[in-house]
Every structure is written in C-alpha cells, then in structure tokens.
Amino acid sequence: MAELNLKQITDKLNSQLQGDVRKLVFWYDENGEFAEDIDTLELDNAKVLHLEKDNQFYIKHFLECEDTTTHYLVYAPFPKPDIKENHLEDTLRYSKRFYADRASLITLDLGFDEKLKDVFQEYNKFFAGKQRRQKFYDLEIEATTKADIEIGVMSVLCKLKTSNFEEVVRVMLTEDGFEDNKYLAEFEKYGMDKAFWEQANEHFGYSDTKPTLEKFTMTLFVTYLSKTIYGEIPQPWKSFIAYKSSNNVTVYLDNLMNSYLYGQRFDEISEIVYNALNADKVLRKMQPSDIADCYLFAGIDNIIIDWLIERLENEDTGAKLNGKSITDICIERRREHFGNKKSAEYYVIENAWHLLSYGVYVPVSGINNVVRKYQDELFQADRRYRYFYYHYDKIENATKFEKLRQLVENVYTNDYLNGICVNWNRELKAAGGVTNLPKQIQFYDKYIRSAKERTVVIISDALRYEVGYSLFRKLKADEKCKVKIEPMQSVVPSYTRLGMAALLPHRKLEMTDDFEVLVDGKGCNDTAHREPILQSYKPNSRAVQYDDLKNMSVAQLREVFTNQEVVYVYHNQVDARGDKPNTENEVFTACEEAIEEIAALIRRLTISANTVHFIVTADHGFIYKRDKLTESDKIGNVTGSKVYKAKRYIVAKDAVVTEGVESLPLSTVLNNDDDKVVSFPMASDIFKAAGGGMNFVHGGSSPQEMLIPLIDVRTEKGHKETTSAVISLVSLSNKITNLIFSLDFIQNEPVGSVVKEATYRICFVNENGEKISNEILHTADNKSTEAANRIFKLRFNLRNRQYSRSDKYYLLIVDDKKDLEVLRHEVMIDIAFADDFGF
C-alpha cells in the first residue's frame, strides 16, 4: 500500500484511539489485505495485538487481566467469527470496530472514479501484496476504464515500467515459450487470464473459445500475411485471420521484427510459426508473385531465392515479379529483415544475372577497338565474376547454387573469357604487339620524371584493371579525392619480376640468356635492389614495403616521406594469396582486402605524411577460374635447355609452334635487340608446367593479365570530419487519408569516406510520443552519385483507431546508433473511416 493509504488508515485509527479513557479497537481484515502493513502503522497512543484464530482466549485474558490500561488495536487477518465461536464477543461490546476497504482507498489514492472500486476488489489477490501495489502505483496510470487497470496489472506482472498491452504481449512472446508460459501462469494466478484474452481481442482481433498463446501468435502472423501476400489465403489458414485490427497487427509485427533488442527472438518465433503452419509446403504452391512483397518469414526468402536460381538456370534473365527485375528483387529484399541475413545469396544471384546478361562474346576488329570495348564495358564481366565468387564463398551451404555456379563458370570461361582472349591475341599479333595505350615500360618517363610535387607510387602486385576500377569507384566517392583511371599495357610475359622492372626508371630493360631481368644492367628482384635504381634517377626517393609502413607510427612515417620527391610503395595482397595453391581460391577476398588497404593507406599518408599525389598501378593482372583445369585445357610439353617456362608463357630462342599458341618478339616488348621470343596461349588455357596452382595464373597475354590500372589520385590536405548519410522527404502532403500509404525519401549524399552509412528508425507518432504506425529500419548506404538513384519508397501502416483532425501527429526519423531525433514533421491525419469502420 502506498504511503498515502497507510497514512489515511493511521489517521483514522488514531482518531478512534484518542482520549484518557482506555480504548480497544478491533479490526477484522477479512482477506488479510493489510497483514504486511499492520506493523508499519505509526499509532500515537496505542499498541498492536495480533489476533489469531487459536489465541482468542489468551488475548481476552491479556486485555482483561494482564494489561487493563493500554490502548490496543487488535488486528485479525480473518473474518469475525460467529458469536458462538468468538471468545471476545463480550469484549467487543465495550470496544470499537474498525473497517478499511482497500479497494476504496486505492481508488481514492489514485484519484480514479469511484466506479472503478469494484475492479480493485475483483483483483484483490493481486493488490494484497505490498510490493505489487507499489509497482502498480509507480506506473502512474491515468485509468478511466476497467481495461486500463487490467493492463496495468498485467504490466506489473510482466515487470514493465510503463502500462502498455503491446509490451505485455512482447514480454510474453520474447521472454518465454508458448507452453507453460510463466507470465500467462501469473495472469491465471491473479485471475487476469480472462482479461488478457479480452485485450488480445480488443487490440488484435483475436477471438477464440479456447485461446492459447500459440494460436494467438499464429493469428498475428497469418493476419499479417493476409495483408502482404496477393491472391487468396489458403483455406487451412483462414481461421487464423483476425476479424479486425489488421493494421494493428501489421504495425506490431513490423516493430517487433525490426527491433534491435528483440529481432533475434522474432526470428525464432517466426520459424516456429512457419513450421506450425506447414508454410513452406503451402507457400511453394502459390505463385512467386503472390509472396514477392512479403518479408515475414525467412522461408519466403528461401522460396524467392529458389525461384530466382531456377530462372537463371534457364537463362531467363528477363524474368520479373510484380514488374520488378531480378536485380530489383535482389536489391530490395536484401534491405529487409530476413533478406539482409541472406545478402550473400542475393549478391550471388545479382552478379550471376549480370554475367548471363552479357551473352556470348562477339569478336571486334582492331586491337584498339578491343581495348576500348573492354575498357568501356567488358571489364564488368570480370568484375561480376569476381563478386559472384566473393559472395558465393560466404554462403555456408551453397549446394542449391551448384548448378547455377556451373552455368556461370561455363558462360564466363567459354562464352566470354576464351572468346575475348583469342580476339585480343589475334588483333595484338596483327598490330605487332602495340596498342594505343600507355606502355608499362614508359611509366616512369611519362608520369614520374617531371612530377613537380611528391608523388607516392603504390604498386599492388596483380591488381588487374577491373579490381583497380573498384578501387577507383571507392576513391571517387570520397569528397577528399579527385581521381582518374585509365588502362596501361603491361609487358609480356606479364609476371612480377618483369612488370616491377618495367615500372622503374631505366635506359635499358633486358632479360638475359639465363632469364634474369636487369634494369640498366642491375638486378631488381626485391625492394633492396630497386631503391638504388630509383635513387640513381631521383636522389630524393625511397622504395618501401606496404607491410613495413602499416606498422609505423606517425613520426616514423614522416621520417620516411619527408624531403622525398618519389616514394615507391610495394603492396602484395592479391598475388601473395593467389600464387599459393592452398590459398588461390581466396584471391577474390584478397582483392577486396587490397582495395580497402590501398584506400586506407592513401587517407593515412594524406593526413600523416603530408602527401597529396598518388599513382596506383600494378606489375601485372591475372586470370582466375574456379573450376580445376582438365587435361584438354593444357598445352603439351615444351622442352629445351634454353627455355624459361611457366603456365601462361614460354620464353625461348624460338617460338612455340603449335595450335592455340601465339608469340611476339621480346625485342618488341622491351624495346631492345633481344632475339628471344615469348610464346603464350591464345585462349585461357595453360602450358603443362611443374608446380601447383592452376586456378590463379598470370604471365600470358590477355586483357585480364595485360591491362593494368593507372589511377591518378589527388587528395585534399587537412582533416575533415566524417558525417552520417542524411535522409529527407522528397515530398509530402501534410494530410494523410489512408491507413496504408507510401512516401518517397531521398538519401541526400552518396556514402563515401567522408559520408558514412547510417541506420534510421522511421515511424509516425502522436503528440504524446506513442507510435501509431509500423517502425521501419532503413540503412542509408547508397553510393550512387546520381540523386535519382538515391530515392527510395517506404510503406507505412497506421494503427487501426480513430484519428482527430485537430490532434497533432508527426513523422519521426531517429538515428538508430545515436538514438537521436533528426526529423519531426507534423502531419494531419484525416481518415473517413477508421477503427474497423466503426463496427
């Protein structure tokens, strides 16, 4: 009992126990409501005697024989006995009786209407507990109906700090199971179970002669389904559709699903319901278009993914669901709750779609045209193939993708890769090994010799052009970078020693008869040998390894870069992983790591080493195919004492003359008088050669191996604070006239190194802050520089209730990480019929 009630009782008792004449007051508390409180009463002029059913004679003797002067309150936590059984009946004749009605006192204390007294009396067992009463008081409920009090009692039993029936349901579902639910047991203990099911009916339209928590939950899910799938609900499920309040159900489940705290438990409940409904079997019989816009079950994503895989296996790249293309579906669904957990699967499908959409490679005449087509368009095939496997390798069980993977592998290798390689080599041979691209052997003279500011050259081993393009896109999204990219023609054989040598300053580049690579007659196989060569042309220059730089402090970095005109940084992530047989299938993961490492290095050197000009390039590219090569993919043995042989090239005095092999004079490549010849496969196959590793290869002649990126980067000096991506309304009429509606938003800026992705919670609230719609969790992570591509649509469901045009309602956007309100937009809600159309 709250202090005010106890004070009322104490004051009333003290008034009856006043005076010089001895007073005895008997209080028969029929239900023992105040048994816990009786000893806390502060009586001014009296003591308390506890009367029990078996100590009446003792109390009578004590009052009439042992202490005949002290005022006493005689408290009995039971009804007054009949006269025949009451030994104190004659004592009562000259004493007073005290009556305390707990229900009336609580009603009065809370300022409730007197008509609610019977409600407190009905739940007397609950209010008999002092702690329970206090927790009910602490809710500070403004009750006007019986339901208000009942929801308050349920909230106390669910250990809530506020009175809210939806939170009561949330606690019951997320903190215990359907069977023997401890909270439902508590409701039954205090006679609150009937009230709970009445509120389930009132709030969610659940009505059942034999209600259970499991059937109630199934009703929530099936009612949601009935509003988010097209076509007729299967007959066995119809009995679970709530007869009213469907909008309340949609809002409730959306909020629970998107909850940071309870989303995981929602997943478990969703799976239980999915299995209980035998939903997988039922939904798979429906048209995929009927369920394409429902996001309630992880199983629906499995069904959609299976459908998408089947479409692609049939090479039906034009397939659509409800007007949405395969890529639209992938992008949209992976933004949703369960789709986000299946993002790797959706990325695999999206990249497979792009690869299959390119079709069979069509040869182009003229090497410059081949280069242009690859530079403008076809490099994307290699990029999509890379991302296909990058995400494929993240899938725990990729069995269902195996047929699609085989199709992708076949299309990539046979329809694209072999076609472009053969076309490239025929045209390159016809052009005498020359394209209109800058040559790798001209790199220093063309880009470094005359540089007027410190330039950092980052040479990433095996960073082929399409990987460089991904780095270019990442840097372009950074507001602190101005970046350009173009392809550069590498040497052939396209392998590390020769490619690294070609990037150094030189007057003479040669390969000896023992196949050693020399720059101006000097060896250059490692950083220690390359630095003196660089310094002979630029005294104020350094050559360093990335792995050494990444562990340096700011002071150490400045020591390396201060007063230097040129610094060559050697980065080895892709080749290091790809060239080892046991890790070659991790090469695409290494590509992503390389992109991140190089971008981070540029940012760090800008800030810590006062450098603003960078050139990123590579020694060579690579070819990677996932399937192991068969014997038919290997070109027969070539032997000889003066043969330098690897899987993708042979250097010898004479050209290899066999079908499927082409050659070029080494003098053409190195611009010298070397009489050796480099031979290479025309397609993507390999020479038989010792050593493991056949998936990741390089050294030959193909766009993937010989077209390397030349990325020119200029950064802004000074620190610039990062900001979160901001979203805004595109347009909004201030009047809402439907319970279900959609709004267009825009992400103001693309995500980059300065603008970081952010997650927002978006919903509608009333002026008291109560949510009146579903809450949508949206991640602003769009990187598109085109504003039109950053517009997105969100669908809202208002709770099914009466709305007043004179009340204030708001669209609310909250930064999820910071829990900070970023937008509050007032709207008018004017709905002609709400609250289930008044019925």
mmCIF file with all atom_site columns, C-alpha atoms in Angstrom, residues 8 65 102 326 357 365 504 514 528 630 665 687 690 735:
data_model
loop_
_atom_site.group_PDB
_atom_site.id
_atom_site.type_symbol
_atom_site.label_atom_id
_atom_site.label_alt_id
_atom_site.label_comp_id
_atom_site.label_asym_id
_atom_site.label_entity_id
_atom_site.label_seq_id
_atom_site.pdbx_PDB_ins_code
_atom_site.Cartn_x
_atom_site.Cartn_y
_atom_site.Cartn_z
_atom_site.occupancy
_atom_site.B_iso_or_equiv
_atom_site.pdbx_formal_charge
_atom_site.auth_seq_id
_atom_site.auth_comp_id
_atom_site.auth_asym_id
_atom_site.auth_atom_id
_atom_site.pdbx_PDB_model_num
ATOM 1  C CA . GLN A 1 8   ? -5.249 7.558   5.867   1.00 0.00 ? 8   GLN A CA 1
ATOM 2  C CA . CYS A 1 65  ? -6.428 -9.302  33.351  1.00 0.00 ? 65  CYS A CA 1
ATOM 3  C CA . ARG A 1 102 ? -8.576 -1.425  0.346   1.00 0.00 ? 102 ARG A CA 1
ATOM 4  C CA . ILE A 1 326 ? 15.771 -9.990  -60.897 1.00 0.00 ? 326 ILE A CA 1
ATOM 5  C CA . SER A 1 357 ? 23.115 -10.932 -69.495 1.00 0.00 ? 357 SER A CA 1
ATOM 6  C CA . SER A 1 365 ? 38.269 -5.961  -85.339 1.00 0.00 ? 365 SER A CA 1
ATOM 7  C CA . LEU A 1 504 ? 61.318 1.536   -62.541 1.00 0.00 ? 504 LEU A CA 1
ATOM 8  C CA . ASP A 1 514 ? 69.706 -17.019 -68.175 1.00 0.00 ? 514 ASP A CA 1
ATOM 9  C CA . ALA A 1 528 ? 66.537 -3.525  -51.542 1.00 0.00 ? 528 ALA A CA 1
ATOM 10 C CA . THR A 1 630 ? 41.300 -30.575 -67.298 1.00 0.00 ? 630 THR A CA 1
ATOM 11 C CA . PRO A 1 665 ? 59.480 -10.942 -80.252 1.00 0.00 ? 665 PRO A CA 1
ATOM 12 C CA . PHE A 1 687 ? 51.132 -24.895 -70.703 1.00 0.00 ? 687 PHE A CA 1
ATOM 13 C CA . ALA A 1 690 ? 55.633 -28.041 -62.795 1.00 0.00 ? 690 ALA A CA 1
ATOM 14 C CA . LYS A 1 735 ? -2.678 15.326  -44.952 1.00 0.00 ? 735 LYS A CA 1
#
